[in-house]
CSV table of C-alpha atoms in Angstrom, one decimal:
chain,number,residue,atom,x,y,z
J,722,PRO,CA,110.6,83.9,98.0
J,723,ARG,CA,113.8,85.5,99.2
J,724,GLU,CA,113.8,88.1,96.4
J,725,LEU,CA,110.1,88.8,97.0
J,726,PHE,CA,110.7,89.4,100.7
J,727,GLN,CA,113.7,91.7,99.9
J,728,GLN,CA,111.4,93.6,97.4
J,729,LEU,CA,108.7,94.1,100.1
J,730,LEU,CA,111.3,95.5,102.5
J,731,SER,CA,113.1,97.8,100.1
J,732,GLU,CA,110.7,99.0,97.4
J,733,PRO,CA,107.6,101.1,97.7
J,734,PRO,CA,104.3,99.4,97.0
J,735,ILE,CA,102.9,99.7,93.4
J,736,PRO,CA,99.9,102.2,93.3
J,737,LEU,CA,96.6,100.5,92.5
J,738,ASN,CA,96.3,102.3,89.2
J,739,GLN,CA,99.6,100.8,88.1
J,740,ALA,CA,99.2,97.3,89.5
J,741,VAL,CA,96.9,95.8,86.8
J,742,LYS,CA,96.9,97.3,83.3
J,743,GLY,CA,93.4,98.3,82.2
J,744,LEU,CA,92.0,98.7,85.7
J,745,GLN,CA,91.4,102.2,87.1
J,746,PHE,CA,90.4,103.0,90.6
J,747,PRO,CA,89.2,106.4,92.0
J,748,ALA,CA,92.0,108.6,93.5
J,749,PRO,CA,90.4,108.5,97.0
J,750,LEU,CA,90.5,104.7,97.1
J,751,GLU,CA,94.0,104.6,95.8
J,752,ALA,CA,95.0,107.2,98.5
J,753,ALA,CA,93.4,105.2,101.3
J,754,VAL,CA,95.1,102.0,100.2
J,755,MET,CA,98.5,103.6,99.7
J,756,ARG,CA,98.2,105.2,103.1
J,757,GLY,CA,97.5,101.8,104.6
J,758,LEU,CA,100.6,100.4,102.9
J,759,ALA,CA,102.9,103.2,104.1
J,760,ARG,CA,106.3,101.9,105.3
J,761,ASN,CA,106.3,104.3,108.3
J,762,PRO,CA,103.6,103.2,110.8
J,763,ALA,CA,103.0,106.9,111.8
J,764,ASP,CA,101.9,107.5,108.2
J,765,ARG,CA,99.3,104.7,108.2
J,766,GLN,CA,95.7,104.8,109.6
J,767,PRO,CA,96.0,104.2,113.3
J,768,THR,CA,93.7,101.1,113.3
J,769,VAL,CA,92.2,98.6,111.0
J,770,THR,CA,88.9,100.2,111.7
J,771,ALA,CA,90.2,103.6,110.5
J,772,PHE,CA,91.6,101.9,107.4
J,773,ALA,CA,88.2,100.3,106.7
J,774,ALA,CA,86.5,103.6,107.2
J,775,ASP,CA,88.8,105.3,104.8
J,776,VAL,CA,88.2,102.6,102.1
J,777,THR,CA,84.5,102.6,102.7
J,778,THR,CA,84.3,106.4,102.4
J,779,ALA,CA,86.3,106.3,99.2
J,780,LEU,CA,84.0,103.7,97.7
J,781,THR,CA,80.7,105.2,98.8
J,782,ASP,CA,81.6,108.7,97.7
J,783,GLN,CA,81.8,107.5,94.1
J,784,PRO,CA,78.9,107.8,91.7
J,785,GLN,CA,77.0,104.6,90.9
J,786,ALA,CA,77.9,102.9,87.6
J,787,GLY,CA,75.8,100.4,85.9
J,788,GLY,CA,73.5,100.0,88.9
J,789,ARG,CA,76.0,98.0,91.0
J,790,GLY,CA,78.2,100.9,92.1
J,791,LEU,CA,81.9,100.9,92.6
J,792,LEU,CA,81.8,98.7,95.7
J,793,GLY,CA,80.0,96.0,93.7
J,794,ALA,CA,82.5,96.3,90.9
J,795,LEU,CA,85.4,96.1,93.3
J,796,LYS,CA,83.9,93.0,95.0
J,797,GLN,CA,83.6,91.4,91.5
J,798,ILE,CA,87.2,92.2,90.7
J,799,VAL,CA,88.4,90.8,94.0
J,800,THR,CA,86.4,87.6,93.8
J,801,ARG,CA,87.1,87.0,90.1
J,802,LYS,CA,89.1,83.8,89.5
J,803,HIS,CA,92.3,84.2,87.6
């Protein structure tokens, strides 16, 4: 736990497309998430609502794939049990 906390304080977050091998996310979604994780508060979205709007825009601007769309695929990934 101590090492993890030190890592959170000293190292930049891992970009989405590097976090899990084999998963690829659209650049706008990765940009919205990385902005939300910025170390400097002035670089982040000003509110949770603004963060949610950025993520929603990134997801809804993507073409539909397999009838469920990117949002459906992301929900499936997030709710999948490991």
